[in-house]
Short mmCIF file of C-alpha atoms in Angstrom, two decimals:
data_model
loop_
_atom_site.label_atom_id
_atom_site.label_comp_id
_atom_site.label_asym_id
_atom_site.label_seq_id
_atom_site.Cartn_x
_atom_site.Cartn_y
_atom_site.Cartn_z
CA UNK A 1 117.62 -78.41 -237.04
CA UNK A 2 118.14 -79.35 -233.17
CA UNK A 3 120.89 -81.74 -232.17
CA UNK A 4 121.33 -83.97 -229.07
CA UNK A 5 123.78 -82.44 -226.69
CA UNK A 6 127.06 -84.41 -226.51
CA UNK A 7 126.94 -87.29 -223.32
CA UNK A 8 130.18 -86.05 -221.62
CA UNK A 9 132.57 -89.00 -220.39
CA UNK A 10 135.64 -88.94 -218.06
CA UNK A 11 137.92 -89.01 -220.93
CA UNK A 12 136.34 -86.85 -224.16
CA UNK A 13 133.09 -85.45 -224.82
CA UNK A 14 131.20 -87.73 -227.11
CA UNK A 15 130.16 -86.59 -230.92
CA UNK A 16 126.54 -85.96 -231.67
CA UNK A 17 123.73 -88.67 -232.60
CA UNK A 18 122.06 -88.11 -235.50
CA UNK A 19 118.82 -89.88 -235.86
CA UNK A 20 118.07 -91.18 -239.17
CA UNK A 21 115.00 -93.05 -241.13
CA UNK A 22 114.61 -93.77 -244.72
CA UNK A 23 113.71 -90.23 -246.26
CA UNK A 24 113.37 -88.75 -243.05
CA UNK A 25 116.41 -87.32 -240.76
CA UNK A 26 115.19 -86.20 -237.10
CA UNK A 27 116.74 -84.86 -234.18
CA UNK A 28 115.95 -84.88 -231.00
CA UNK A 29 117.82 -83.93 -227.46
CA UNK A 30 118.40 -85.39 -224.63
CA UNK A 31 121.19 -85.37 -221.35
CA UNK A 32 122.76 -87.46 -219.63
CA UNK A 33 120.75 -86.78 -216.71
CA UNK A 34 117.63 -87.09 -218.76
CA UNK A 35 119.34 -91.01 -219.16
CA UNK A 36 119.25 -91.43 -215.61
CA UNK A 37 116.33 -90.23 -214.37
CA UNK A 38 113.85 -91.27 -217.87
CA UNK A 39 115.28 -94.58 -218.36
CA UNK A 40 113.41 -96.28 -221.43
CA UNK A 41 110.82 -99.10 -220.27
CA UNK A 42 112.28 -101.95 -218.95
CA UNK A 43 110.46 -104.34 -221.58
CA UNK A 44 112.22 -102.83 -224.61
CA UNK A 45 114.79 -105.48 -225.45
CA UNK A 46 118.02 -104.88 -227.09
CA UNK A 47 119.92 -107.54 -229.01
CA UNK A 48 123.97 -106.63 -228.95
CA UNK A 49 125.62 -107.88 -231.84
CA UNK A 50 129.30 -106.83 -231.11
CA UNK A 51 131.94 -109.69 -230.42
CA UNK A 52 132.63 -111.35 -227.39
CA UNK A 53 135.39 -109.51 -226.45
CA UNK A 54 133.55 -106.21 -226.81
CA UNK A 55 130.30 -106.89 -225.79
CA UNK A 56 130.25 -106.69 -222.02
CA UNK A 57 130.77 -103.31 -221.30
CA UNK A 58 127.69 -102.39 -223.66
CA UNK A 59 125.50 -105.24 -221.90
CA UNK A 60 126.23 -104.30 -218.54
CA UNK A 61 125.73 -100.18 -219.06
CA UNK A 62 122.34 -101.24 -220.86
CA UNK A 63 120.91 -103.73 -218.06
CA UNK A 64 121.81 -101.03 -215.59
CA UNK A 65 119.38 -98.44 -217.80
CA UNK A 66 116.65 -101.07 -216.90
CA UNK A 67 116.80 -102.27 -221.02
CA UNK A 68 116.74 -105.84 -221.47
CA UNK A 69 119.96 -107.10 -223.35
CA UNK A 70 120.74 -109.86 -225.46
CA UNK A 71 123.89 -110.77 -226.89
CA UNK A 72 124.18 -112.12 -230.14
CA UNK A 73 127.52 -111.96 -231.37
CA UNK A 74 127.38 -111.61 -235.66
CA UNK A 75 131.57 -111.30 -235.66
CA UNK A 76 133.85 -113.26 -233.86
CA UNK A 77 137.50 -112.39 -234.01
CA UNK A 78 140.42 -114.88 -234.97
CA UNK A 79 143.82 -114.26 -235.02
CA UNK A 80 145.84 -114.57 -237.77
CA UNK A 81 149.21 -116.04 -238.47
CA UNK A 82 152.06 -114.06 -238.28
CA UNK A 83 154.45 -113.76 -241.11
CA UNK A 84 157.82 -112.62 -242.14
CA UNK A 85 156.12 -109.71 -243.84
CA UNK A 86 154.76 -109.10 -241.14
CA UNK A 87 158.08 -108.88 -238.86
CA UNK A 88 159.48 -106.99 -241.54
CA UNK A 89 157.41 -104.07 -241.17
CA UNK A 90 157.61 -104.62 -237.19
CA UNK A 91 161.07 -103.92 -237.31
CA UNK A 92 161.31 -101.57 -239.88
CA UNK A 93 158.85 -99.93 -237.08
CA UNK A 94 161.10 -100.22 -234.43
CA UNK A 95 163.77 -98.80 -236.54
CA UNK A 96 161.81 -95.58 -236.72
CA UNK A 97 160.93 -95.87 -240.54
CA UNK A 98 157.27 -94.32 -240.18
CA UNK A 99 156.43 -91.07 -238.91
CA UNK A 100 153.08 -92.74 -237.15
CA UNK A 101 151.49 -95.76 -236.32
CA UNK A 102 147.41 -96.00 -236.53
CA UNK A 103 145.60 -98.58 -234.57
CA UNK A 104 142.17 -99.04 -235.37
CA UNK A 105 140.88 -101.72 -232.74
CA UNK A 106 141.59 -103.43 -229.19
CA UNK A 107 142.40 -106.63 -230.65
CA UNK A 108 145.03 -105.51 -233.15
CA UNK A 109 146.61 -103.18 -230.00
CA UNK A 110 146.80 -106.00 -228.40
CA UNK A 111 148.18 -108.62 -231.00
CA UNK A 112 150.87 -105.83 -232.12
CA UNK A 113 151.58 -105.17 -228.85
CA UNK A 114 152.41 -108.97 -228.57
CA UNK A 115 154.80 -108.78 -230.92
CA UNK A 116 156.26 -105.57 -230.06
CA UNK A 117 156.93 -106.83 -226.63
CA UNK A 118 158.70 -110.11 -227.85
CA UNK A 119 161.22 -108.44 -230.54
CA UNK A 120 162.10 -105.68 -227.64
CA UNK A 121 162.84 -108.71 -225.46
CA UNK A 122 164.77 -110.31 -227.96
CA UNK A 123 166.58 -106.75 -228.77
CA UNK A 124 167.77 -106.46 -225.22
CA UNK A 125 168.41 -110.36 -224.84
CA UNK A 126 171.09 -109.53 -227.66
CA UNK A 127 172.85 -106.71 -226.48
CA UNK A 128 172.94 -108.41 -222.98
CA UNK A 129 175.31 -110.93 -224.97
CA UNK A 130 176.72 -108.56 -227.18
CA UNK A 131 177.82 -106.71 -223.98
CA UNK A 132 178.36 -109.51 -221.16
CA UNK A 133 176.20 -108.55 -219.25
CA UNK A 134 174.38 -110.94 -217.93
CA UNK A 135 174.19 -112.27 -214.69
CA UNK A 136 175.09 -116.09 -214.13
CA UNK A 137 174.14 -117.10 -217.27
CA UNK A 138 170.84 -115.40 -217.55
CA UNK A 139 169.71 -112.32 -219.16
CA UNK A 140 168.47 -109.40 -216.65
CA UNK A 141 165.01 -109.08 -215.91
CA UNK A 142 163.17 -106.32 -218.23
CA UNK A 143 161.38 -103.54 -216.82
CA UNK A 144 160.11 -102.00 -219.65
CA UNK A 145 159.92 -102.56 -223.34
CA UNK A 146 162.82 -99.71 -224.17
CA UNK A 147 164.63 -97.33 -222.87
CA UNK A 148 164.19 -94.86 -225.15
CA UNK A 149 160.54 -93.53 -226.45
CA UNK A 150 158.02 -95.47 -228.89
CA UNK A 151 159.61 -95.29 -232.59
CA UNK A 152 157.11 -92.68 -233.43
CA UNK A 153 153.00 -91.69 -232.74
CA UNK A 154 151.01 -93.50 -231.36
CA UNK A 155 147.77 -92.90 -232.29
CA UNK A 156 144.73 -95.48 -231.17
CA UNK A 157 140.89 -94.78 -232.49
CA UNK A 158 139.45 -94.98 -229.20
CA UNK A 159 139.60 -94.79 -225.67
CA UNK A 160 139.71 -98.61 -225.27
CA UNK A 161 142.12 -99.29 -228.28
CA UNK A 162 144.54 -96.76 -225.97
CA UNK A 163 144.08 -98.76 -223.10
CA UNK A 164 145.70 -101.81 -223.83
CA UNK A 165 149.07 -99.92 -224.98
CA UNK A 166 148.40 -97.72 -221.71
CA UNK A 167 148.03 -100.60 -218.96
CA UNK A 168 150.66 -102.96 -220.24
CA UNK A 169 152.73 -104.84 -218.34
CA UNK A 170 155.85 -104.50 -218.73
CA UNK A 171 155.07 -101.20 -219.58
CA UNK A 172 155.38 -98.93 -223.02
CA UNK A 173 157.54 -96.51 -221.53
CA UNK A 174 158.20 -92.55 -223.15
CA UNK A 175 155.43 -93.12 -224.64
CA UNK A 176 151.60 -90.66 -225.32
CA UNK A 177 148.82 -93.10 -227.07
CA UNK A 178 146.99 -89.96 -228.93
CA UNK A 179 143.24 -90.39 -229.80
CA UNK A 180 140.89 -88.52 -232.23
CA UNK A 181 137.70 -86.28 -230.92
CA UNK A 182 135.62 -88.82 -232.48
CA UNK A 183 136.22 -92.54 -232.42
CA UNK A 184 136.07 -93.41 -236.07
CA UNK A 185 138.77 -93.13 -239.43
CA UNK A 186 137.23 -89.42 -240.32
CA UNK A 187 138.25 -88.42 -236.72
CA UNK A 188 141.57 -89.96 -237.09
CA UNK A 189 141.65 -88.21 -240.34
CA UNK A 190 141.20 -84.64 -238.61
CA UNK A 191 144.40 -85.03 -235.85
CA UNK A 192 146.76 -82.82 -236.36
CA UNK A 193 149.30 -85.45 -236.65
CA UNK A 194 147.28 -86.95 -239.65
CA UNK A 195 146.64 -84.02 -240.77
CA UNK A 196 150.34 -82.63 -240.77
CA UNK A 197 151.85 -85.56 -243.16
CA UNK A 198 152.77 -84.70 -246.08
CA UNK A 199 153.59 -86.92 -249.84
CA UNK A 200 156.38 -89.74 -248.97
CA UNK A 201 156.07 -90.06 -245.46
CA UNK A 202 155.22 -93.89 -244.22
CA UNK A 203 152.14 -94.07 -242.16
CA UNK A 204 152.01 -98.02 -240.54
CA UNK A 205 148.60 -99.57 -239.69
CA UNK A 206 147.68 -102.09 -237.26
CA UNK A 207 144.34 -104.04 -238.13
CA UNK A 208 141.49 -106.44 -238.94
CA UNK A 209 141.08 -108.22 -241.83
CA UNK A 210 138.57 -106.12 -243.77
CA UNK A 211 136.55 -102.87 -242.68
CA UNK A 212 136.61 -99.53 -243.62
CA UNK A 213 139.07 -98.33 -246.30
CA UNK A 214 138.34 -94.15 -245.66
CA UNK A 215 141.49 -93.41 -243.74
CA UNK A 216 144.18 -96.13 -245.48
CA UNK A 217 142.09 -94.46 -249.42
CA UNK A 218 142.64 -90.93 -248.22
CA UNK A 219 146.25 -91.08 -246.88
CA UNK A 220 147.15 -93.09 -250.20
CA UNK A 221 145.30 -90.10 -252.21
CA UNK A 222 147.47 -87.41 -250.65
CA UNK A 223 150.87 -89.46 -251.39
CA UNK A 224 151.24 -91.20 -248.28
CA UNK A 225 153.17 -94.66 -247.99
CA UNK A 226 150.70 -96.97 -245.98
CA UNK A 227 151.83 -100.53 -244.81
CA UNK A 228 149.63 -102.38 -242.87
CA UNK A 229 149.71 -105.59 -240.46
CA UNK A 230 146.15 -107.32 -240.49
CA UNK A 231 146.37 -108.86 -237.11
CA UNK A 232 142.93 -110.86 -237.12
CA UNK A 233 140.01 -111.62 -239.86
CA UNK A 234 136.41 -110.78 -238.86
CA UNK A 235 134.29 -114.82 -239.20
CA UNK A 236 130.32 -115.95 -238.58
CA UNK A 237 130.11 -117.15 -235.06
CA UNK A 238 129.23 -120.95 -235.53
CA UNK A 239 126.34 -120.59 -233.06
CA UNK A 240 125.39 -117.12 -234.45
CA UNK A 241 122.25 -118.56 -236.49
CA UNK A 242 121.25 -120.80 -233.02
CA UNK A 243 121.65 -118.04 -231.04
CA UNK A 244 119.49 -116.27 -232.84
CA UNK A 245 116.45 -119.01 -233.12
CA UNK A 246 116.58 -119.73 -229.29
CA UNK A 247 116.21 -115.84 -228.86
CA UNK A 248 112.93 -115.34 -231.17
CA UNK A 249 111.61 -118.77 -229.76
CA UNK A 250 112.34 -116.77 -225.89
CA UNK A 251 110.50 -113.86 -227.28
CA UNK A 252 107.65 -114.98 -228.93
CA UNK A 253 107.02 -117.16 -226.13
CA UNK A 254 107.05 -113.66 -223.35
CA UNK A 255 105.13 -111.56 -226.01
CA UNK A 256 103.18 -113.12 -227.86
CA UNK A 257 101.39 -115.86 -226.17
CA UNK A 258 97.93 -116.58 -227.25
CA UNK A 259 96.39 -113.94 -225.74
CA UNK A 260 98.58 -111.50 -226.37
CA UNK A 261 98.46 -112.06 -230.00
CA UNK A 262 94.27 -111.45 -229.80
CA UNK A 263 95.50 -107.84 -227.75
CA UNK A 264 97.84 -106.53 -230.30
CA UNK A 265 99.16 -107.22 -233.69
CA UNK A 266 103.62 -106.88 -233.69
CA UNK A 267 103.22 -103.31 -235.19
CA UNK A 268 101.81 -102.48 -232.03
CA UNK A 269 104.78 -103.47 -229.86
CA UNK A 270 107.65 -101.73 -229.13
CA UNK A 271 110.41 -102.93 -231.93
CA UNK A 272 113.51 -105.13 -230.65
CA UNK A 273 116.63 -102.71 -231.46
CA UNK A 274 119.96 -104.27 -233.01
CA UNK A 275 122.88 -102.72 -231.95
CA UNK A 276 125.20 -102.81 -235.06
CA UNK A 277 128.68 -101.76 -235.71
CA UNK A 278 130.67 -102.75 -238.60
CA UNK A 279 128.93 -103.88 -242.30
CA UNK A 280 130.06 -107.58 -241.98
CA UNK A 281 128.30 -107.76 -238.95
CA UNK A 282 124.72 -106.26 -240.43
CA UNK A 283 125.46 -108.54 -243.70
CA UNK A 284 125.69 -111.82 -241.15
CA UNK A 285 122.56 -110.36 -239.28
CA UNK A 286 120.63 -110.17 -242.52
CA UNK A 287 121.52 -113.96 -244.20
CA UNK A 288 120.26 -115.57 -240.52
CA UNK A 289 116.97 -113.62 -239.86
CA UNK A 290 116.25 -114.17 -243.37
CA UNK A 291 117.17 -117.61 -243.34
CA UNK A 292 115.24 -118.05 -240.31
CA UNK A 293 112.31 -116.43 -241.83
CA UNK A 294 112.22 -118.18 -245.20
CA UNK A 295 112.47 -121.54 -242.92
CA UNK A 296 109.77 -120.15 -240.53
CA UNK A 297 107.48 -119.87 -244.06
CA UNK A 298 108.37 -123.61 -245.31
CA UNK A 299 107.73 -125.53 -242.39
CA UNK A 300 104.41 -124.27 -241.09
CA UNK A 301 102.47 -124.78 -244.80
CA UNK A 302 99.11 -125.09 -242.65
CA UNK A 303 99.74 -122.08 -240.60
CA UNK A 304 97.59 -118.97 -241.59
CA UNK A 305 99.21 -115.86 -242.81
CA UNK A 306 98.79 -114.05 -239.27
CA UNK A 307 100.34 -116.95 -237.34
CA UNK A 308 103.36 -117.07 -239.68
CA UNK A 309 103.86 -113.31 -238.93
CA UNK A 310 103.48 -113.40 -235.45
CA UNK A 311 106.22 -116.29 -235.38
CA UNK A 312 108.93 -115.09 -237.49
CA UNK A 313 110.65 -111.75 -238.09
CA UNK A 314 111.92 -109.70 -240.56
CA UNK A 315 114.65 -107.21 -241.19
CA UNK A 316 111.64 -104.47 -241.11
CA UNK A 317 110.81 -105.98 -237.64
CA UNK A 318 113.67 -104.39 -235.56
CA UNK A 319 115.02 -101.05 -235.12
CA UNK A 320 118.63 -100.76 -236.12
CA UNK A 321 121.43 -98.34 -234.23
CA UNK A 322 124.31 -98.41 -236.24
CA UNK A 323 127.89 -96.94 -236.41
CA UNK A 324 128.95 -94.65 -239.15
CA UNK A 325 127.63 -93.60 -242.34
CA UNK A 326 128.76 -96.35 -244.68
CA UNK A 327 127.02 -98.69 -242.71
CA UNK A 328 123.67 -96.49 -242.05
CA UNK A 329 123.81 -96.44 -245.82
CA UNK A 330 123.82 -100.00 -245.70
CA UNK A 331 120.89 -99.96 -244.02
CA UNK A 332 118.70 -96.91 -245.68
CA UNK A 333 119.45 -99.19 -248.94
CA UNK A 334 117.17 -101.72 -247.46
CA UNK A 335 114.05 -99.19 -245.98
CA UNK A 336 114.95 -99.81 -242.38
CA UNK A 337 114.39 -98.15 -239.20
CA UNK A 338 117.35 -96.72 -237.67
CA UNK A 339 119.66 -94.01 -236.18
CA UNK A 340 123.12 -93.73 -237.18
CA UNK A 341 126.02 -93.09 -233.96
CA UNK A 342 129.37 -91.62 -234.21
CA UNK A 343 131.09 -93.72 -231.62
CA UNK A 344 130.24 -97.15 -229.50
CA UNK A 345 130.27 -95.55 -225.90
CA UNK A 346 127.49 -96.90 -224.07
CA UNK A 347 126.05 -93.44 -223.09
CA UNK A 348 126.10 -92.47 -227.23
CA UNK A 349 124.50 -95.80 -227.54
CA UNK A 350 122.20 -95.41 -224.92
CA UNK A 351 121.33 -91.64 -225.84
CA UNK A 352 120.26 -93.19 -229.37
CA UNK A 353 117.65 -95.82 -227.67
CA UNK A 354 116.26 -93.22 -225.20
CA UNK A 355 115.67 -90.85 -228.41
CA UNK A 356 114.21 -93.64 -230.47
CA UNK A 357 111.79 -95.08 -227.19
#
């Protein structure tokens, strides 16, 4: 079996696609120069379901392919209130109680990182006072978070999750953010440092409400102490549904005007692809286009069976790139189109299109 070269980036090399359909697994290869110079056609349209706050740089590497992008956002990301369990296991943190710290998203790196920055403050506020040594009344001006080094690894999922701890100001100082060769819990699970714990050391986990349960299930099986600090919860977007409905009102309206729909049935054209990258997110995405469908079927009772097709859609009416194998499972359950990713680069991402168009 052939497999598609790895898309090289300035940071890591990127994991191989594999490209996946009910029944039938294919692979196919491409390069990144192949990306560049056989872009897909510029009428295949690709709908981006990942948050706001992650959506952009996917959109913008995507347009620049010559694919048309649409962003409809099936999670959106809320924070959660912090409690006093929650500033326990901060501080038991900072008091170098765990041997590593995991953080599996932007969002939580940048919540913890919040929170971090505020009990360092109030650390050195303290010995300021404890030590008179502050200057007319007010405490010194920090420059960084510590003078010493972080309270043990670091170790982020992905290039962007390393980022925020990276480029923040004040900065983390004495510090190495390490990251796994692939972007996702079974590459975290395959560091060294992971990989070197052994029964009764305390592993500490900054997260999302939800998600995978591989990495916090396979520490826990080995004897591992995990404590974790859910930093957000993963909602619906109230718009999500209208979002949706204005797109496939845009859509039928460019393809299949009258006579378009006497030219070629919706088999014929080329499938909208969903990007997809968590389970919650493709659960969302199937209540609204079935929702949309089922009210598509009530309200036009006159409509002939080929009209009613040509104005809603079904699941079975996209093509699905999704991340990971739990939720290409997800997917295969239901008899869909799709090819399964590794990570959420935009070259993977757009490696998976150019194999599918």
């Amino acid at each position: 079996m052939s497999s598609i070269p790895k898309h090289p980036t300035s940071m890591q090399s990127r994991e191989q696609l594999s490209i996946e359909q009910p029944l039938i697994e294919k692979r196919t290869k491409s390069t990144a120069s192949n990306l560049q110079n056989d872009k897909p056609p510029s009428a295949q349209v690709v709908i981006n379901t990942r948050p706001v706050e992650r959506s952009t740089p996917l959109t913008d590497y995507l347009e620049a392919a010559g694919l048309s992008v649409v962003e409809i956002p099936m999670l959106a990301l809320q924070s959660r209130p912090t409690t006093s369990d929650d500033m326990t296991l901060m501080r038991q943190w900072l008091e170098g109680d765990y041997k590593a710290l995991v953080i599996v998203s932007p969002t939580a790196a940048a919540s913890g990182l919040a929170v971090w920055q505020a009990l360092e403050r109030e650390h050195q506020d303290q010995q300021s006072l404890d030590n008179d040594e502050s200057v007319n009344g007010q405490a010194k001006t920090d420059t960084a978070l510590t003078d010493s080094s972080a309270p043990s690894q670091l170790i982020a999922v992905g290039e962007a999750t390393a980022s925020v701890l990276n480029d923040a100001q004040p900065p983390v100082p004495g510090h190495h953010v390490k990251q796994p060769s692939i972007a996702n819990n079974e590459g975290m699970l395959a560091m060294p440092e992971i990989e070197s714990l052994t029964a009764g050391d305390k592993v500490l986990i900054w997260r999302g409400l939800g998600g995978r349960r591989l990495l916090v299930d396979a520490l826990q099986a080995r004897g591992i102490h995990v404590d974790s600090i859910v930093w957000y919860e993963r909602t619906m977007p109230i718009n999500a549904k209208e979002q949706y409905k204005q797109w496939l009102h845009s859509f039928h309206s460019q393809k299949y005007s009258n006579e378009l729909q006497k030219k070629a049935s919706k088999s014929e054209q080329s499938l909208p692809i969903v990007v997809v990258s968590s389970g919650t997110a493709f659960e969302y995405w199937t209540d609204i286009v079935k929702a949309v469908e089922t009210t598509v079927e009530s309200l036009e009772p006159k409509m002939n069976t080929d009209a009613i097709d040509s104005l809603s859609f079904s699941l079975s009416d996209f093509y699905y790139v999704v991340l990971g194998e739990r939720l290409a499972n997800m997917v295969a359950e239901q008899q869909l189109r799709y090819c399964r990713v590794e990570d959420l680069a935009p070259e993977t991402i757009l490696a998976a299109i150019d194999s599918h168009t």
